[in-house]
Coordinates of C-alpha atoms in Angstrom, one line a residue:
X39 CA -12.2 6.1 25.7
X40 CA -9.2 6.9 23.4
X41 CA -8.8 5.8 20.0
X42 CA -6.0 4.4 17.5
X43 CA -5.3 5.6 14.0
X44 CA -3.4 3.4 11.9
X45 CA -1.8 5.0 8.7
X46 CA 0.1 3.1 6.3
X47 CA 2.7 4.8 3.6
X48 CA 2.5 2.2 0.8
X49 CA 6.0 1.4 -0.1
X50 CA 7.6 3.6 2.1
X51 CA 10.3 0.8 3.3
X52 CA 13.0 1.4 5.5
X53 CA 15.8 -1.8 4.2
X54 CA 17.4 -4.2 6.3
X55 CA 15.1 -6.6 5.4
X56 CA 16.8 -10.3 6.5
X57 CA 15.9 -12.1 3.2
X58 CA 16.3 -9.1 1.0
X59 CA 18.6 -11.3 -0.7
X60 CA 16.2 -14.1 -1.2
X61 CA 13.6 -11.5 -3.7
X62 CA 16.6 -10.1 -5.2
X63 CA 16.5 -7.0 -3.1
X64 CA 19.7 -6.7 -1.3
X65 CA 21.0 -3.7 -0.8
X66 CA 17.5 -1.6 -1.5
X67 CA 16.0 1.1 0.9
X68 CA 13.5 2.9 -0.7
X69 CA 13.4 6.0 2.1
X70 CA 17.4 6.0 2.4
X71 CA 18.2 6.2 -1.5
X72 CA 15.3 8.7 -2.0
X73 CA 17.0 11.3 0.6
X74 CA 20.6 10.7 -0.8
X75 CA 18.8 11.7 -4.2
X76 CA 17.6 14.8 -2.9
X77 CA 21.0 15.7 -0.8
X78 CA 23.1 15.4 -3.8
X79 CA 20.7 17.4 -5.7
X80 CA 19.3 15.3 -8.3
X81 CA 15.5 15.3 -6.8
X82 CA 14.6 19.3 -7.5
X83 CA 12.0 18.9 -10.0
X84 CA 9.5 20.7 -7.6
X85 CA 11.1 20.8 -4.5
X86 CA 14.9 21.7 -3.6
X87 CA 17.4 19.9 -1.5
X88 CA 17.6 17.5 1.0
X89 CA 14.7 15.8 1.9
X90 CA 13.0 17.2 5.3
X91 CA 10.1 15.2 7.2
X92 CA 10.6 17.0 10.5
X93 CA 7.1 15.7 11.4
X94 CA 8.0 12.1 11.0
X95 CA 11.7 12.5 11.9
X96 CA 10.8 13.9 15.3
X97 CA 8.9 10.3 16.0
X98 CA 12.0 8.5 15.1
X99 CA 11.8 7.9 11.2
X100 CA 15.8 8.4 11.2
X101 CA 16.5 6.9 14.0
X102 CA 14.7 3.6 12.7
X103 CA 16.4 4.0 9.0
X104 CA 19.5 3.3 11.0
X105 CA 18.2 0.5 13.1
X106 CA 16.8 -1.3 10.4
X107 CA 19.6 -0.7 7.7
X108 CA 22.6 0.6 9.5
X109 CA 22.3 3.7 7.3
X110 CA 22.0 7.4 8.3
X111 CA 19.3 9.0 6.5
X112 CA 21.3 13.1 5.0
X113 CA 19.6 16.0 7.5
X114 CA 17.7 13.5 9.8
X115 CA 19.0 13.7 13.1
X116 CA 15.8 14.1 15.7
X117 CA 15.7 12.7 19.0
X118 CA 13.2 10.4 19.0
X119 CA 9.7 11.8 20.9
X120 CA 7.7 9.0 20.0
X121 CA 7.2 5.1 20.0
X122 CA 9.6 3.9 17.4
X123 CA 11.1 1.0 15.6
X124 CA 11.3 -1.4 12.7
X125 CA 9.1 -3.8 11.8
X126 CA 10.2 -7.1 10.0
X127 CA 7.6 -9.1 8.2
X128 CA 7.6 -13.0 8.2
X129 CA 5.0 -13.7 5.4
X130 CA 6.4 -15.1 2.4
X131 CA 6.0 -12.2 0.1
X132 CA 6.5 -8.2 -0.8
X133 CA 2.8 -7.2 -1.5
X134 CA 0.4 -5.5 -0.4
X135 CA -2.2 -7.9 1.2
X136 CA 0.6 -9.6 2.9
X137 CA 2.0 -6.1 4.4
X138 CA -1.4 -5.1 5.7
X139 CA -3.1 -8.3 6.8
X140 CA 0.4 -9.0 9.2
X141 CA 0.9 -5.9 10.4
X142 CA -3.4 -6.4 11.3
X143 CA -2.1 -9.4 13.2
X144 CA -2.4 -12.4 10.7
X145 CA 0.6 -13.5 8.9
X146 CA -0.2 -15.3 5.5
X147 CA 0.5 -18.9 6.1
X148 CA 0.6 -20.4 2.7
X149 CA 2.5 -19.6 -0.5
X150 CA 1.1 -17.1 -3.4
X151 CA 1.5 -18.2 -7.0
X152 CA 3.3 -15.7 -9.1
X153 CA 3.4 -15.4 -12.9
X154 CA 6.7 -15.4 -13.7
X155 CA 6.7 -16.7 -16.9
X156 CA 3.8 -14.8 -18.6
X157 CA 2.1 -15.2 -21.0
X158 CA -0.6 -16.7 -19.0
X159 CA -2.3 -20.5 -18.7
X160 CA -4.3 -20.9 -22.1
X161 CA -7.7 -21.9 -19.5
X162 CA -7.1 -18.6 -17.9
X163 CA -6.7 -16.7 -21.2
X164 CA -10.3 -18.6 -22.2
X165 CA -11.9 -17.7 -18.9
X166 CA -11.1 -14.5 -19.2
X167 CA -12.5 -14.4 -22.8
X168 CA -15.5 -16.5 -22.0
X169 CA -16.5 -13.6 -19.1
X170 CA -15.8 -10.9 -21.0
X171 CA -17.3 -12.0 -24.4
X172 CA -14.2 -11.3 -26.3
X173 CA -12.0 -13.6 -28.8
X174 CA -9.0 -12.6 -26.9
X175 CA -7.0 -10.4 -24.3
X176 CA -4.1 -7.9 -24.7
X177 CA -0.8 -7.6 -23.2
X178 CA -0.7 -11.1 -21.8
X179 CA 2.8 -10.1 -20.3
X180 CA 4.2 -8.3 -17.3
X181 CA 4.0 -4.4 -17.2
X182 CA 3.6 -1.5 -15.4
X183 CA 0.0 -0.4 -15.4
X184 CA 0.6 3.3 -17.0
X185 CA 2.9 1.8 -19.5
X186 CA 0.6 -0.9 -20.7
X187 CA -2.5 1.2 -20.9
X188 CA -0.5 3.8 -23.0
X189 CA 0.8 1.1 -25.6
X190 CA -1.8 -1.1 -25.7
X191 CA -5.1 1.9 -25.0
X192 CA -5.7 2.4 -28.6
X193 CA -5.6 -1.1 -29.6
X194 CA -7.8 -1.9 -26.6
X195 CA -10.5 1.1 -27.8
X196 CA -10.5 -0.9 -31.9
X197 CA -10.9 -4.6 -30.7
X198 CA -12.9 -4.4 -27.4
X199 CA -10.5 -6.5 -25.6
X200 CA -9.4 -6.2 -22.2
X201 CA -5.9 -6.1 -21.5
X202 CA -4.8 -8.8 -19.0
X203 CA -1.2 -8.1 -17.4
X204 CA 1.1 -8.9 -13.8
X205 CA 3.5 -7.9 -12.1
X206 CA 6.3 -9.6 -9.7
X207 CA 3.3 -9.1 -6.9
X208 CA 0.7 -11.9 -7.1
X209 CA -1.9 -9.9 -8.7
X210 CA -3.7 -10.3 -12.1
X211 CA -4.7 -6.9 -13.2
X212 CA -7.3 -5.9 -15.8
X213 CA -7.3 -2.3 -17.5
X214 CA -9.9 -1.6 -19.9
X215 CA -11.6 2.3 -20.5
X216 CA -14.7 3.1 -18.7
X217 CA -16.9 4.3 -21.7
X218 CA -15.9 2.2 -24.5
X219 CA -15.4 -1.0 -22.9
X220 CA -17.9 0.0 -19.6
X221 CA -16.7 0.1 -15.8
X222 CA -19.5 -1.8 -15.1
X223 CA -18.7 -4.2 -17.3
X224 CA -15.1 -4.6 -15.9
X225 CA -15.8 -4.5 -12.4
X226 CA -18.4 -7.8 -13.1
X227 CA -15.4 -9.2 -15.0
X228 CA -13.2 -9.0 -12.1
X229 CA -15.5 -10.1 -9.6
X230 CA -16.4 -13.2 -11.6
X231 CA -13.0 -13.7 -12.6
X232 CA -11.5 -13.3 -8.7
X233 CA -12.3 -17.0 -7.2
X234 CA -10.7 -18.9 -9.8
X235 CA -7.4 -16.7 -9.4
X236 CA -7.8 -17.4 -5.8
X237 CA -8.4 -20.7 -5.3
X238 CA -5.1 -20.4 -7.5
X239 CA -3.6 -18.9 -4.3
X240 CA -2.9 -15.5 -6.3
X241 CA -3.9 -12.3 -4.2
X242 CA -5.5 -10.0 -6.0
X243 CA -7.6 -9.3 -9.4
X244 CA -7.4 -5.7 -9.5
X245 CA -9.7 -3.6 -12.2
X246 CA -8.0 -0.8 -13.6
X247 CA -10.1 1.8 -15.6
X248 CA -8.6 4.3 -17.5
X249 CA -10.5 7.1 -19.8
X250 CA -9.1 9.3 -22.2
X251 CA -8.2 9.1 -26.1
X252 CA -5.2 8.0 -27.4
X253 CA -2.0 10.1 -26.3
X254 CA -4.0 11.2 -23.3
X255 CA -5.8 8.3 -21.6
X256 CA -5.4 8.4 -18.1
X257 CA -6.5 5.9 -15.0
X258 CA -9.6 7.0 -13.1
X259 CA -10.4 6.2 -9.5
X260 CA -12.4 3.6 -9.6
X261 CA -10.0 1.1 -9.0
X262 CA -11.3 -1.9 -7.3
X263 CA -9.0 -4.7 -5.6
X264 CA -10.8 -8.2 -5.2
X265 CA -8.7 -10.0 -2.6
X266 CA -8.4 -13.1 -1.2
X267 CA -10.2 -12.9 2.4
X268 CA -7.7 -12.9 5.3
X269 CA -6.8 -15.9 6.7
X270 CA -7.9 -15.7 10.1
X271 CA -9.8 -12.4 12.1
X272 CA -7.7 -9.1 12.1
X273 CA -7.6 -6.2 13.9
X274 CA -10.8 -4.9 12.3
X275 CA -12.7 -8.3 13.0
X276 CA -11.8 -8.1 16.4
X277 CA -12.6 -4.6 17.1
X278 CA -16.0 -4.6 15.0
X279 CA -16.6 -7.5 16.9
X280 CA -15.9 -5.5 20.2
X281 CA -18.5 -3.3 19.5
X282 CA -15.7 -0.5 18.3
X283 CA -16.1 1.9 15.5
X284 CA -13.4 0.7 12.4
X285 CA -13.1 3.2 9.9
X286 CA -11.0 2.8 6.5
X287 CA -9.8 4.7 4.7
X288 CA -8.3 4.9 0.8
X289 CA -7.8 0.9 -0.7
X290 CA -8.4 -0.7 3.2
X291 CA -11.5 -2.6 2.1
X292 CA -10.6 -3.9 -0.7
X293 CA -7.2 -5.2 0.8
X294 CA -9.5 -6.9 3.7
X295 CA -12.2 -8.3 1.5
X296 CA -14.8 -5.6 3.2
X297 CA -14.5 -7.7 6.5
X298 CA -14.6 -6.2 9.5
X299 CA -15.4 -2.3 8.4
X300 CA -17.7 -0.1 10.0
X301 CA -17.0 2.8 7.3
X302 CA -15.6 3.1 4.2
X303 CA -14.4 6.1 2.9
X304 CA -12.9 6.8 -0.9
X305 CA -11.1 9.5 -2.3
X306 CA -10.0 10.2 -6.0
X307 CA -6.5 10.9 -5.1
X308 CA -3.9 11.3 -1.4
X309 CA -5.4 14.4 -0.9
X310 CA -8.8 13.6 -0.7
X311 CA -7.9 10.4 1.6
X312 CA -5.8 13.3 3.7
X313 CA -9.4 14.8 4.4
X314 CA -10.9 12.2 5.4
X315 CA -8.2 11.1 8.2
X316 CA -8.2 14.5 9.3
X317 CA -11.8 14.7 9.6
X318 CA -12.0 11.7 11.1
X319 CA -9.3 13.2 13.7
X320 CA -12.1 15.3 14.9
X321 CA -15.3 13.1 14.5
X322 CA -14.2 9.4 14.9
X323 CA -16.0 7.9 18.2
X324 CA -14.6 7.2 21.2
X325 CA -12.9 3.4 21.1
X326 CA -12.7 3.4 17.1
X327 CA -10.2 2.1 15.1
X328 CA -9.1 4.0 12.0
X329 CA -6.7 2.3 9.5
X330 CA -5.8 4.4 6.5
X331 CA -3.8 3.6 3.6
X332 CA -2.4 6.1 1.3
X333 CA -1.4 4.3 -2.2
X334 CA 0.4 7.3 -4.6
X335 CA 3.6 6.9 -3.0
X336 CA 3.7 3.2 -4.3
X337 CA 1.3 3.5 -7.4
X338 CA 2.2 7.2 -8.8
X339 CA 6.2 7.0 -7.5
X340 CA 7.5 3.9 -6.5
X341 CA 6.7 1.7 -9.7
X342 CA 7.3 4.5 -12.1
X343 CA 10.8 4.6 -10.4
X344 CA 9.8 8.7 -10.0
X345 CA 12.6 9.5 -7.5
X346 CA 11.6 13.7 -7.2
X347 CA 7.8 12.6 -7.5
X348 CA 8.2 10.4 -4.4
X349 CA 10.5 12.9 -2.6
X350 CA 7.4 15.5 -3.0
X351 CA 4.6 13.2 -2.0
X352 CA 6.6 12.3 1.3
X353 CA 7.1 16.1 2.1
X354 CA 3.5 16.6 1.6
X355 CA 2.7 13.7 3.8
X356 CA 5.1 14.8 6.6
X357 CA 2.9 18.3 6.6
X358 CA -0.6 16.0 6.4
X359 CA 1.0 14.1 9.9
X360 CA 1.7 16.8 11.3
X361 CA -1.5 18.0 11.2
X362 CA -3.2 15.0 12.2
X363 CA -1.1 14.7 15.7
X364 CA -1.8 17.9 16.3
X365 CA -5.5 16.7 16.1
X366 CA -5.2 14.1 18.4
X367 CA -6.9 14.0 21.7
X368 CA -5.3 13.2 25.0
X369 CA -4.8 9.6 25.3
X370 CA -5.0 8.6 21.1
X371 CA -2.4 7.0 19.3
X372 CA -1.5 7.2 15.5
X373 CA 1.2 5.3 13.8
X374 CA 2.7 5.7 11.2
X375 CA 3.7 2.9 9.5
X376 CA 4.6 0.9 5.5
X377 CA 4.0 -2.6 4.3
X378 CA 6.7 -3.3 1.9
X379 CA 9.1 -0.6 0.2
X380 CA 9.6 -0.1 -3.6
X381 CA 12.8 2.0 -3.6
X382 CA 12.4 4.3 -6.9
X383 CA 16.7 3.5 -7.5
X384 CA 16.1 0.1 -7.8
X385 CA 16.1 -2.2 -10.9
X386 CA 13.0 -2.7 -11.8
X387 CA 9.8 -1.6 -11.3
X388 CA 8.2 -3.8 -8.7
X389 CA 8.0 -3.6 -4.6
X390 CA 11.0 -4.4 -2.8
X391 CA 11.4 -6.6 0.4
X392 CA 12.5 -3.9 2.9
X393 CA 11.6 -3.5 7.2
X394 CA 9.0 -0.9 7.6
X395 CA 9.4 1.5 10.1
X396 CA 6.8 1.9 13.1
X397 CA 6.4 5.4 14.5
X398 CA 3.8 6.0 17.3
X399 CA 2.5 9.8 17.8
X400 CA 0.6 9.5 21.8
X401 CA 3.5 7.3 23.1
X402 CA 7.1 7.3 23.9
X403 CA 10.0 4.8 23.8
X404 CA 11.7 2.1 21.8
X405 CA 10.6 -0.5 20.2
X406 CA 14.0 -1.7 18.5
X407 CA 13.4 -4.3 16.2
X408 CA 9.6 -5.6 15.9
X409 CA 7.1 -8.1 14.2
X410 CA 4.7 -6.4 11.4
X411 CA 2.4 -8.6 13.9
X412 CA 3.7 -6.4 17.4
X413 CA 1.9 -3.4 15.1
X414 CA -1.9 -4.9 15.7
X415 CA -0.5 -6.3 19.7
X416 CA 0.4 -2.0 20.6
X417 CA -3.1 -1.6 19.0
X418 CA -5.2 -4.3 20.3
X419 CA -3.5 -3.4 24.2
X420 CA -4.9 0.7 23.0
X421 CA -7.9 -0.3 22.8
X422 CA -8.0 -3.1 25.5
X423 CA -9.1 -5.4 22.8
X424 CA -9.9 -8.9 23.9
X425 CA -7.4 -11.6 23.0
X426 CA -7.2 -13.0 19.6
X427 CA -8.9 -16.0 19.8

């Protein structure tokens, strides 16, 4: 029975996106700009020249920059040899549990709540406070995560407090250091603290620890994500339910509240979540479903606006596909796909609302122009899932 491998770039967007305009995004194209970067020279800190994914490229990576955006991505010019398309989402939204829940086959029918106007609610403030056993928070505000934990780490270390920050995702994130505040400690605030935020329709509480002294603290990888539960059964409910094998890899339980997942496997870093796919290339069971999600290009590049950083990760990630289709048994599928972009030459420092594109290794053919939702359907037909019910 042959098996499907579903591999998400976080971030890695394609433009085109219809309502770009609507999240202030118009114009951005997080994998176009990043090549012209590189072809005009101003990406060689660690690499040199134009960007080259021949891997990814030889699926159709180019040929969907173009169909989604009209633009011609510098030194991509492959004939297509795989599946390949653009995906456009419908969910109102550029985040993360919105990417990954439609392109599982379940749009997000409501609206998330935001925090634009940070500071936050004075009752979430004391919430927070009345969990953690503090007198107050930090940050209060919007920030990046690295920038906030080196302004505010020190502080953080001499009052206890954890500080409490957003971004233009829905997401309330909480960084505090592992030793002297306790990871324990933060990952029971987080979990305590996530169904108020969700019955507040916002999507995550994330718990960011970081370690370290001041001038060198640094985030660990404990990470945890407590999302909202999907709104209806995904691809993993379905196939767990089938009696099929789901494997996830990297941030994938988190993002689907643990539901549906046979395995879970972690990794520190990209390269460690590259073992695992690749190992699971040679040991996953017959009929499973793998879904992998590899974070750095969005966490490590795309929000720091690190143009040469991402250019290197997705070079490195073009030699890690290779290597996984070349693992492939006859009859497998693995695409390659995004769930929002967050082009690194953009204003900003936030995700951007971009088409993904949808490449297919174990397949041939054109998709054109998709649904994130027609990603799960090619899945779910694989597999010879039933219907969604």
């Amino acid at each position: 029975m042959s098996r499907a491998f579903l591999i998400v770039m976080d971030s890695v967007g394609i433009g085109g996106a219809p309502d770009a305009g609507a999240f202030g995004d118009a114009g951005a194209n997080t994998l176009l700009h990043i090549a012209a970067e590189c072809a005009a020279g101003r990406a060689d800190v660690g690499r040199r020249g134009p960007l080259a994914m021949p891997v990814l490229d030889g699926l159709g990576l180019g040929a969907a920059v173009t169909l989604a955006s009209g633009g011609v991505v510098p030194g991509f010019a492959a004939r297509p040899s795989g599946l390949w398309g653009a995906a456009t989402e419908i969910s109102r939204g550029k985040d993360t549990p919105s990417g990954h829940w439609e392109l599982s086959g379940v749009p997000v029918p409501w609206d998330w709540t935001y925090f634009p106007d940070a500071p936050f609610p004075d009752d979430l403030v004391a919430e927070v406070c009345r969990l953690a056993g503090t007198d107050g928070i930090l940050g209060n505000c919007h920030s990046g995560g690295i920038a906030i934990m080196d302004r505010l780490g020190e502080e953080h270390l001499r009052t206890g407090w954890p500080i409490c920050y957003t971004s233009a995702d829905s997401v309330f994130q909480i960084a505090a250091h592992e030793e002297a505040f306790g990871l324990d400690r933060l990952l029971a605030l987080c979990e305590a603290l996530a169904p108020t935020l969700h019955a507040m329709r916002v999507g995550r509480v994330i718990a960011r620890p970081f370690a370290g002294q001041p001038g060198a603290f640094q985030r660990t990888a404990n990470r945890r994500d407590y999302a909202i539960a999907p709104p209806g059964a995904t691809l993993l409910d379905r196939a767990l339910a089938a009696g099929r094998m789901t494997h996830a890899v990297g941030k994938i339980g988190d993002i689907f509240s643990h539901r549906g997942i046979g395995k879970l496997h972690k990794g520190a870093n990209d390269a460690a979540l590259a073992e695992h796919l690749l190992r699971l290339a040679s040991e996953a069971e017959d009929g499973s479903l793998t879904f992998a999600n590899f974070v750095e290009f969005d966490s490590l590049y795309g929000h720091p606006r690190d143009v040469p950083g991402y250019a290197r990760h997705l070079e490195w990630f073009d030699a890690v596909a290779g290597r996984l289709v070349a693992a492939l048994r006859p009859g497998d599928i693995a695409v390659f796909t995004a769930d929002h972009g967050n082009d690194p030459t953009w204003r900003g420092s936030d995700h951007t609302r971009e088409r993904v594109p949808v490449l297919v290794a174990g397949a041939s053919g054109e998709l054109g122009h998709c649904a994130f939702t027609d990603v799960a359907a090619l899945i779910s037909r694989h597999l010879d899932l039933p219907d969604a019910g």
